[in-house]
XYZ file of C-alpha atoms in Angstrom:
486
model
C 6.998 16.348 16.608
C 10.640 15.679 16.586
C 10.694 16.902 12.906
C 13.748 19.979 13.732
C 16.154 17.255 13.592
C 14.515 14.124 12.252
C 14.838 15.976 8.581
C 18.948 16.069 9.292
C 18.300 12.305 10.686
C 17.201 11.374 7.802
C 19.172 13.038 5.077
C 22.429 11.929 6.479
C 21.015 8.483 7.201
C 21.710 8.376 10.915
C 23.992 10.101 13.483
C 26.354 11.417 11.139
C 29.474 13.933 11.328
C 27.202 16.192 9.653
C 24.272 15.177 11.680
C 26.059 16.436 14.926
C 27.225 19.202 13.113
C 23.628 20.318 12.520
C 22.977 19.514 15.974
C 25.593 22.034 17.114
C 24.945 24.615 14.444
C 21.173 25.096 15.821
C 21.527 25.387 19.345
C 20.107 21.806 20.106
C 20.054 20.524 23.669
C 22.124 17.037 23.041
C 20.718 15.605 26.301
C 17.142 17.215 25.065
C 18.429 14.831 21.901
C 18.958 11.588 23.708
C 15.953 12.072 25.633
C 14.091 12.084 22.197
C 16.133 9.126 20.756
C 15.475 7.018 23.556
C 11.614 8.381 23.580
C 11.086 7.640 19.924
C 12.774 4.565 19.719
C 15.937 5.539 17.745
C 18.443 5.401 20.477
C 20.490 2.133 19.474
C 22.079 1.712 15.410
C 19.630 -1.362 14.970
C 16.566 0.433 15.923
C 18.062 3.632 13.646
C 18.189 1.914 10.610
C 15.055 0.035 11.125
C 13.561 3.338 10.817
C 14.669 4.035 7.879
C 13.950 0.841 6.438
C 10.272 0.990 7.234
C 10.274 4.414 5.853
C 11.692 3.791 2.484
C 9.481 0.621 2.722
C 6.499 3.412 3.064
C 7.733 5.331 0.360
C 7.473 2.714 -2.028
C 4.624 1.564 -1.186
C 3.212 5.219 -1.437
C 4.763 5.564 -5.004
C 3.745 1.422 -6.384
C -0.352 2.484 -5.361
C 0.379 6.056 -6.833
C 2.288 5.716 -10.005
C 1.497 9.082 -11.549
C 2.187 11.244 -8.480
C 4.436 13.777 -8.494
C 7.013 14.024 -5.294
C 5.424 16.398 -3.460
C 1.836 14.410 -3.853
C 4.113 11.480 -2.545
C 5.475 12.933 0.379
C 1.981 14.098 1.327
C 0.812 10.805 1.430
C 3.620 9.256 2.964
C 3.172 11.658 5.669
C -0.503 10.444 5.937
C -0.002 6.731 5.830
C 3.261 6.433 8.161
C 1.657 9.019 10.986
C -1.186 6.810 11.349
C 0.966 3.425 11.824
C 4.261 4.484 13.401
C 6.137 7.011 15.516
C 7.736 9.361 15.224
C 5.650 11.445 13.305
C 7.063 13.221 10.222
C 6.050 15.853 7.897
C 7.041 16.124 4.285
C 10.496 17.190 4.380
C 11.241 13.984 6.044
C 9.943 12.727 3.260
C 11.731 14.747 1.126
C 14.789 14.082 2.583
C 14.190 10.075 2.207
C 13.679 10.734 -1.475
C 16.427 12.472 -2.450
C 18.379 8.910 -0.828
C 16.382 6.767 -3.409
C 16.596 6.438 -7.605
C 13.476 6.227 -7.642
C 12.852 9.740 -6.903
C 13.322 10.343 -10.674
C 10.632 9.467 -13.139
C 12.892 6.986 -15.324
C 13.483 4.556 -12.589
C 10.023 5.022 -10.964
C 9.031 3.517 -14.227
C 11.870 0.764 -13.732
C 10.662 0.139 -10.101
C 7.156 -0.351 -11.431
C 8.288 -2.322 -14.046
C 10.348 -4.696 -11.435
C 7.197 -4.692 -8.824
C 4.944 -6.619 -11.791
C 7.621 -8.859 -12.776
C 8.762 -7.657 -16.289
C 12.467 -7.502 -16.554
C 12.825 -6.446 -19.817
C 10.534 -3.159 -19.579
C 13.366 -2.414 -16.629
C 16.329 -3.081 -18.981
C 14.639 -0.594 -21.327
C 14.080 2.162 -18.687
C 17.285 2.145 -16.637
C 19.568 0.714 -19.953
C 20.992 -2.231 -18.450
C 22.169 -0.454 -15.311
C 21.950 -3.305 -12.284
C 22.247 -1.076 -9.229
C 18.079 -0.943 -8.271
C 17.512 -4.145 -9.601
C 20.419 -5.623 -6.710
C 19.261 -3.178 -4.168
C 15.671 -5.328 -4.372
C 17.455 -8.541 -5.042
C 18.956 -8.392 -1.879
C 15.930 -7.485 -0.024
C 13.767 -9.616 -1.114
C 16.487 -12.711 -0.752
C 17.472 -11.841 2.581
C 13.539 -12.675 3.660
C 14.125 -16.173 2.472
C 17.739 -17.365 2.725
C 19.250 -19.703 5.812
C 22.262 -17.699 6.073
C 23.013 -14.237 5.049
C 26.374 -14.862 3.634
C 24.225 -17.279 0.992
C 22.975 -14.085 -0.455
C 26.193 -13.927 -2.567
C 26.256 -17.201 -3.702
C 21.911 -16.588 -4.901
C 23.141 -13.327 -6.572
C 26.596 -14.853 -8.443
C 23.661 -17.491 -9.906
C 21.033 -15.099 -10.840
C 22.860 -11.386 -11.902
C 25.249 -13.325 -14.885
C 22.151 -14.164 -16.198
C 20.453 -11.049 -16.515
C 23.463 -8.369 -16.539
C 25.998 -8.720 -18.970
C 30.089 -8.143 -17.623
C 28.630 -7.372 -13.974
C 31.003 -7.492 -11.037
C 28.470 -9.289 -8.887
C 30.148 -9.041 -5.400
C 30.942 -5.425 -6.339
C 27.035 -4.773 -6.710
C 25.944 -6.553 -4.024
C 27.801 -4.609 -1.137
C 26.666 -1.531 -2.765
C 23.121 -2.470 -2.123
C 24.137 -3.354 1.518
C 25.757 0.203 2.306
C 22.583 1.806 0.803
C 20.972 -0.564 3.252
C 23.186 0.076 6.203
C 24.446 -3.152 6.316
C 28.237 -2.973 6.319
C 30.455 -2.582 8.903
C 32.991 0.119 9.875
C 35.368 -2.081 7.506
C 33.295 -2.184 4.942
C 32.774 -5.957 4.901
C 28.891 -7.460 5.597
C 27.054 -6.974 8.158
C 25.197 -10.076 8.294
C 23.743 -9.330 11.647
C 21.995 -6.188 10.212
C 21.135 -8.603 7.613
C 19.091 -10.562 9.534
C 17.659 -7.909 11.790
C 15.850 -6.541 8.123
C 14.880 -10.015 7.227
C 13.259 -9.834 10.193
C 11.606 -6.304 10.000
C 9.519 -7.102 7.313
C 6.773 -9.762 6.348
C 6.879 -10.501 3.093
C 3.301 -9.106 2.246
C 5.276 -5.631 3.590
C 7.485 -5.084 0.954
C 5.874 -4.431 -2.532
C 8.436 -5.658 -4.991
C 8.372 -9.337 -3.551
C 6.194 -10.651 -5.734
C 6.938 -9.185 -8.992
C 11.244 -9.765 -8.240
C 10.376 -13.828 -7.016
C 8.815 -14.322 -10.397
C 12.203 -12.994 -11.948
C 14.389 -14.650 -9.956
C 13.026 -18.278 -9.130
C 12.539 -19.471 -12.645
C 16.636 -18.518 -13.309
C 17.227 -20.301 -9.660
C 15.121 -23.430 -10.401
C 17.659 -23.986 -13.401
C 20.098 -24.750 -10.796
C 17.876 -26.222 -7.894
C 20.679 -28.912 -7.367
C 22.777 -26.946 -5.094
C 22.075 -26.753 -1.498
C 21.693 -22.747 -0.890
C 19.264 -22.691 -4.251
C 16.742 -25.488 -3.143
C 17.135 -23.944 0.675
C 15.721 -21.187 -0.779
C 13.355 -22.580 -2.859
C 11.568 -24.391 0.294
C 11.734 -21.407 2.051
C 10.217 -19.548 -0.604
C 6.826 -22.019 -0.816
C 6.854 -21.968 3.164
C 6.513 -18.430 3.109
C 5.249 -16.604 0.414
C 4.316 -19.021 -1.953
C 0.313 -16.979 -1.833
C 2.547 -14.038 -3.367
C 2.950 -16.429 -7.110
C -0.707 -18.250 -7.102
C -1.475 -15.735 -9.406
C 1.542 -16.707 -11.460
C 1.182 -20.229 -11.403
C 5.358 -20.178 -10.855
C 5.645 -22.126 -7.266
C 2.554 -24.774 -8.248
C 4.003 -25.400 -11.719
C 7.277 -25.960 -10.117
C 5.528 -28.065 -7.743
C 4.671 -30.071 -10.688
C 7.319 -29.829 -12.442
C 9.038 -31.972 -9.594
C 6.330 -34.358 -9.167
C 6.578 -35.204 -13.122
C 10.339 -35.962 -12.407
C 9.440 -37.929 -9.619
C 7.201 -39.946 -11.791
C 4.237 -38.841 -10.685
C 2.687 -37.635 -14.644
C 0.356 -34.437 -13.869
C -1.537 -33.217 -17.025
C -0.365 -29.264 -17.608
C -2.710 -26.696 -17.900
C -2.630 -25.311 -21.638
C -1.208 -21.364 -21.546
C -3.518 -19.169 -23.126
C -1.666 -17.103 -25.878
C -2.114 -13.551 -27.346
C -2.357 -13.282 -30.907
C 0.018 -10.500 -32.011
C -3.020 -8.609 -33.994
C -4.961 -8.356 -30.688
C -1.717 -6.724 -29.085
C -1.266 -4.112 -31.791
C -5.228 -3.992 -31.677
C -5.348 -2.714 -27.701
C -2.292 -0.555 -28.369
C -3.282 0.936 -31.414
C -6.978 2.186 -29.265
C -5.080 3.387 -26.516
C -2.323 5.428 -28.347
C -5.070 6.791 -30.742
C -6.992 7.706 -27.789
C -4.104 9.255 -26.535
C -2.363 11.812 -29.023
C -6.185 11.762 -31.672
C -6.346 15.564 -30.197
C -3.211 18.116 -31.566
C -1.930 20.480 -29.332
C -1.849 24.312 -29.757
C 0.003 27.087 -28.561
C -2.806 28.397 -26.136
C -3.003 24.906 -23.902
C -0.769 25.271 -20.640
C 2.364 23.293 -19.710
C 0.247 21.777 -17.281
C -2.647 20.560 -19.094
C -0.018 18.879 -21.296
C 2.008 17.090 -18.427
C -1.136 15.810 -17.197
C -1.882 14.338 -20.825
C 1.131 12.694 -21.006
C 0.771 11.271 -17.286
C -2.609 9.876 -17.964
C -1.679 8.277 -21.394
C 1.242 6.812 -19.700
C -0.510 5.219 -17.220
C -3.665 3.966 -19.311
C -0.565 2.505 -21.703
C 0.646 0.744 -18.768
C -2.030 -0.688 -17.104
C -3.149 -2.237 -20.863
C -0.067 -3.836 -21.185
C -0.214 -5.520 -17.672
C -2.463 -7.819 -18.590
C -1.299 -8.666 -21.911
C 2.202 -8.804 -20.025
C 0.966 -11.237 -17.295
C 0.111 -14.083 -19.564
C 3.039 -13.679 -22.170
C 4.875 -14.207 -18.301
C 2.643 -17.017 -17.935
C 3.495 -18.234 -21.198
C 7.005 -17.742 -20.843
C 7.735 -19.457 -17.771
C 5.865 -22.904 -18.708
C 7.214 -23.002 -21.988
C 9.804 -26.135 -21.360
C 6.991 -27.638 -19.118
C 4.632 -27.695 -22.135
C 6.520 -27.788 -25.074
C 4.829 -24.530 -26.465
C 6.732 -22.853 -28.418
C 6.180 -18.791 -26.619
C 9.466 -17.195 -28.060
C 7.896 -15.267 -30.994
C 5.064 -13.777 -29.111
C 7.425 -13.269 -26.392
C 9.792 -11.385 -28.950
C 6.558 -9.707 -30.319
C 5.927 -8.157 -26.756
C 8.961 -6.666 -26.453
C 8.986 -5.306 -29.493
C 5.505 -3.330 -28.506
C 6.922 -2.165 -25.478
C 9.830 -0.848 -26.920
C 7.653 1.157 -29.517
C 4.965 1.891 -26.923
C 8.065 3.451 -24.527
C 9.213 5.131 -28.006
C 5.837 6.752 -28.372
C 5.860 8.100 -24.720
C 9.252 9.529 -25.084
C 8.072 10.904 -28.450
C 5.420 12.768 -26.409
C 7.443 13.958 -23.710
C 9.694 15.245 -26.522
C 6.711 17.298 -27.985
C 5.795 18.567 -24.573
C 9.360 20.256 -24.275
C 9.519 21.273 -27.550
C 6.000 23.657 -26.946
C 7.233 24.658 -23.509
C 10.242 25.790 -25.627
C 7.871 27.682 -28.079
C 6.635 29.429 -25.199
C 9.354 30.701 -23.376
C 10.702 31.580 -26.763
C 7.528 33.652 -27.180
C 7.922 35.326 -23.742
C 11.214 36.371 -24.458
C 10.125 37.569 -28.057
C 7.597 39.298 -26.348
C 9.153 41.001 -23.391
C 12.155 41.805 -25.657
C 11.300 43.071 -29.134
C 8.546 45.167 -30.173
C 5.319 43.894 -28.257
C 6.707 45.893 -25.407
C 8.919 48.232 -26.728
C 12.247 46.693 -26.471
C 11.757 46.061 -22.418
C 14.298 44.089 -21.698
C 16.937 46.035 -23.480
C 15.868 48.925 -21.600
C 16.401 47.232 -18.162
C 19.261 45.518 -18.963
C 21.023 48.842 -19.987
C 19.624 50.590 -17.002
C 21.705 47.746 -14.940
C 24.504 47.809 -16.358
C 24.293 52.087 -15.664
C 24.195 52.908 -19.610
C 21.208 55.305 -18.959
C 20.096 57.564 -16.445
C 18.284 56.147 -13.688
C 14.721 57.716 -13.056
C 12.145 55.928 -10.372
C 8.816 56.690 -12.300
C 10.622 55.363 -15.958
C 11.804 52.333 -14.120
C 9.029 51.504 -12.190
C 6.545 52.123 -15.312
C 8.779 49.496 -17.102
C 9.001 47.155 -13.894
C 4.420 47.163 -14.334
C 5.061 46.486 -18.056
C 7.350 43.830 -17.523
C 5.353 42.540 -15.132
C 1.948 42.744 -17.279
C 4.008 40.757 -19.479
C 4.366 37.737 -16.976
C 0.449 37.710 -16.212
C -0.087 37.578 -20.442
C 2.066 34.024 -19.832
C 0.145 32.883 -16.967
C 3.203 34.163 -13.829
C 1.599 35.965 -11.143
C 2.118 36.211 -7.432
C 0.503 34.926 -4.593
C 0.624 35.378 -0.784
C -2.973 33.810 -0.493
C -4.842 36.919 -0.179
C -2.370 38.364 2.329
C 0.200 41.504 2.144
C 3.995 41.976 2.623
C 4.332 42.317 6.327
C 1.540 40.874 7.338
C 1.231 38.645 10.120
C -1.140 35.576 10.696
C -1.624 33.129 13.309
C -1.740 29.286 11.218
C -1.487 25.985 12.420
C 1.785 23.727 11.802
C 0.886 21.816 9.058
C -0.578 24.710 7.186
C 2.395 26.255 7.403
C 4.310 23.256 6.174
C 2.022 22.814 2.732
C 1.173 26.533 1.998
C 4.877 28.217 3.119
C 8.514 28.003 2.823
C 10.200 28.882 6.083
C 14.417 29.342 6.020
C 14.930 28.451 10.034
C 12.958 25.389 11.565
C 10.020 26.711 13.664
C 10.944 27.619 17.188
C 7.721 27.768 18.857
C 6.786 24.647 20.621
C 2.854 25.300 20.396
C 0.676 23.534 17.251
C -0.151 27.446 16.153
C 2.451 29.692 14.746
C 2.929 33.463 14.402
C 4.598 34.267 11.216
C 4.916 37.278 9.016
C 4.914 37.329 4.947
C 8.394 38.427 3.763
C 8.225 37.512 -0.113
C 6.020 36.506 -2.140
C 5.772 33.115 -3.825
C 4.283 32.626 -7.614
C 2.103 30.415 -9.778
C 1.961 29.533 -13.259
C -2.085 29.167 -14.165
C -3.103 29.378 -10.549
C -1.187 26.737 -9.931
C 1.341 27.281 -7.100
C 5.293 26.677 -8.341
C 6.777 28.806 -5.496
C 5.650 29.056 -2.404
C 5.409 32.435 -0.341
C 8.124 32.992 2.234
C 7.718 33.503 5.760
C 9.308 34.004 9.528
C 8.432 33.326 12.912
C 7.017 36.364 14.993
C 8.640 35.847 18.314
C 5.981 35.909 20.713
């Protein structure tokens, strides 16, 4: 596994400065280096960068199937799902390092990218405030699949970003989400050859967000289907993915839309509506079900995060549906004549409330792990344990005299203190010092290491030099190790 430098690789998005830098700083072998380019397929800038785009492309997909899953969780399954289709293999600080390159990393815009993925642009304005910059970065993906010329991706984007973004500098976004893409040249203009080369990369099953951003984009495009680069991309939209919008009824009702111009009069399909009381109704359940049970002091920081995770998502996935026909609704509403706007209006208004009531919870949850650590320190420093951490904070500072058995009897009380909050180490059943033969990826989810692994061998000798700590057996830090030169 190439994984001593693919990490770099990937956190400086290609052969960088600092990339080389890292290269020099750890003794690599540059001709070991090319060898490995050229053996993994990452020897040329067009075969770099396709990398990267079919890992980020991973990544999301990863994170769309596995909406409540922390970043670590993710990076384990990325690991798992790219190692089985491509090379080079990776491990999880690959992963990592991918991440830390994309917004959606944070919970916020995970929730945008979600909300983007199933087609509901106004449950992303809410989320990221009316900031542009992911919604582009997907724009431009998704309409370089379908457009006759890459330099038409402007013209598709000064059409459909006025209408959705208020005072933005369209061209300004746009190359933004091309150098994120690594799709600008050394002066900074377009790269439309890299362009094409990711049009080409990717099917447009591949890429999870095509389906939910065509059902955004086409009904604002189809407003202006008279100019050349719009209708282009229209046709090339039903030649290629119009399966992704059956659901959606948006490419056949255009389809009939045109035929009814053309004179050709094809009876609509009526668009079922929601009745407002059945939305407050399905909301009202869930949120009841959600919060009916009042937290105490006792419960753990955990047990509340995973609460709040499962409420959020049982929230979500009830609004989908209810979502997916207002959509419905919305989007046939001048082919019909059915007036949608108010129950339209009325959806929004829930999912502003409903994202109110999540923030509302997330506000309690850091208000009791407040209470907590406030108790800890109450604890630790006033009369539970006899003024403790006065004592060793004067001791520091040199304001007493030092004496081993007084400190170290008010080290075990401090540290009886932690276990009564649920801190406690862990070297998983092993000593400081002790050394153990485990296999690579062990090492990887169980240990932190400070140097990349020398050893060329799947099983490595290391030695336990700190230990790591939980909260409520659950691991936070993990223990720290180092290679035992064989």
């Amino acid at each position: 596994m190439a994984t001593q430098w693919l990490e770099q690789f990937v956190k400086y998005q290609g052969l960088s400065g600092d990339f080389w830098e890292f290269v020099d700083k750890e003794g690599i072998n540059r001709e070991e280096l090319e060898r490995q380019l050229q053996q993994y397929e990452l020897d040329t800038f067009a075969k770099r960068s396709r990398f990267l785009w079919k890992l980020q492309a991973v990544v999301e997909k990863v994170i769309f199937e596995h909406p409540n899953e922390q970043n670590s969780d993710v990076a384990d399954l990325v690991v798992k799902e790219w190692n089985e289709q491509f090379q080079p293999a990776i491990d999880k600080f690959v992963v990592r390092a991918m991440l830390d390159h994309l917004p959606i990393r944070h919970d916020m815009m995970r929730r945008a990218f979600h909300a983007l993925c199933s087609g509901n642009f106004p449950s992303y304005e809410i989320y990221t405030q009316g900031n542009p910059q992911l919604f582009v970065q997907l724009f431009v993906r998704t309409a370089i699949q379908f457009v006759d010329r890459q330099r038409d991706i402007f013209s598709l984007a000064e059409t459909v970003l006025p209408s959705l973004f208020k005072e933005v500098h369209v061209r300004k976004e746009v190359m933004r989400a091309l150098r994120s893409l690594l799709m600008t040249r050394k002066d900074d203009s377009a790269d439309y050859k890299m362009m094409h080369q990711y049009g080409q990369a990717f099917s447009p099953d591949e890429l999870v967000f095509h389906k939910g951003m065509l059902s955004i984009i086409i009904p604002i495009l189809k407003e202006k289907e008279d100019k050349e680069v719009i209708a282009n991309f229209l046709r090339n939209v039903s030649g290629k993915a119009k399966h992704l919008l059956v659901e959606e009824a948006s490419l056949v009702e255009i389809e009939r839309l045109e035929a009814a111009k053309a004179g050709e009069q094809e009876e609509l399909q009526p668009v079922e509506t929601v009745e407002a009381e059945e939305i407050e109704e399905r909301i009202a359940s869930e949120t009841e079900v959600a919060i009916s049970s009042s937290l105490t002091d006792q419960e753990t920081i955990q047990q509340l995060t995973r609460e709040v995770d499962e409420f959020s998502a049982r929230i979500k996935e009830s609004l989908r549906a209810l979502e997916q026909r207002l959509a419905d609704a919305s989007r046939l509403a001048n082919a019909v004549g059915a007036d949608n706007e108010e129950v339209i209006a009325q959806l929004r208004e829930e999912n502003e409330r409903l994202y109110m009531e999540i923030e509302q919870i997330k506000q309690q949850q850091a208000e009791i792990e407040w209470k907590r650590f406030k108790q800890f320190v109450q604890a630790v420093g006033g009369n539970q344990h006899h003024y403790l951490l006065s004592e060793l904070y004067e001791e520091s500072q040199g304001a007493t005299a030092v004496d081993s058995e007084i400190t170290r009897g008010r080290l075990v009380n401090l540290f009886n203190a932690f276990s009564l909050f649920g801190l406690e180490p862990t070297a998983y059943g092993y000593e400081i010092g002790q050394e153990l033969t485990i296999t690579r990826q062990e090492l990887r989810e169980r240990f932190m290491m400070l140097h990349p692994i020398a050893s060329s061998t799947n099983e490595v000798r290391v030695k336990i030099t700190r230990y790591g700590w939980m909260i409520y057996g659950q691991v936070i830090v993990q223990p720290l190790v180092e290679e035992v030169a064989e």
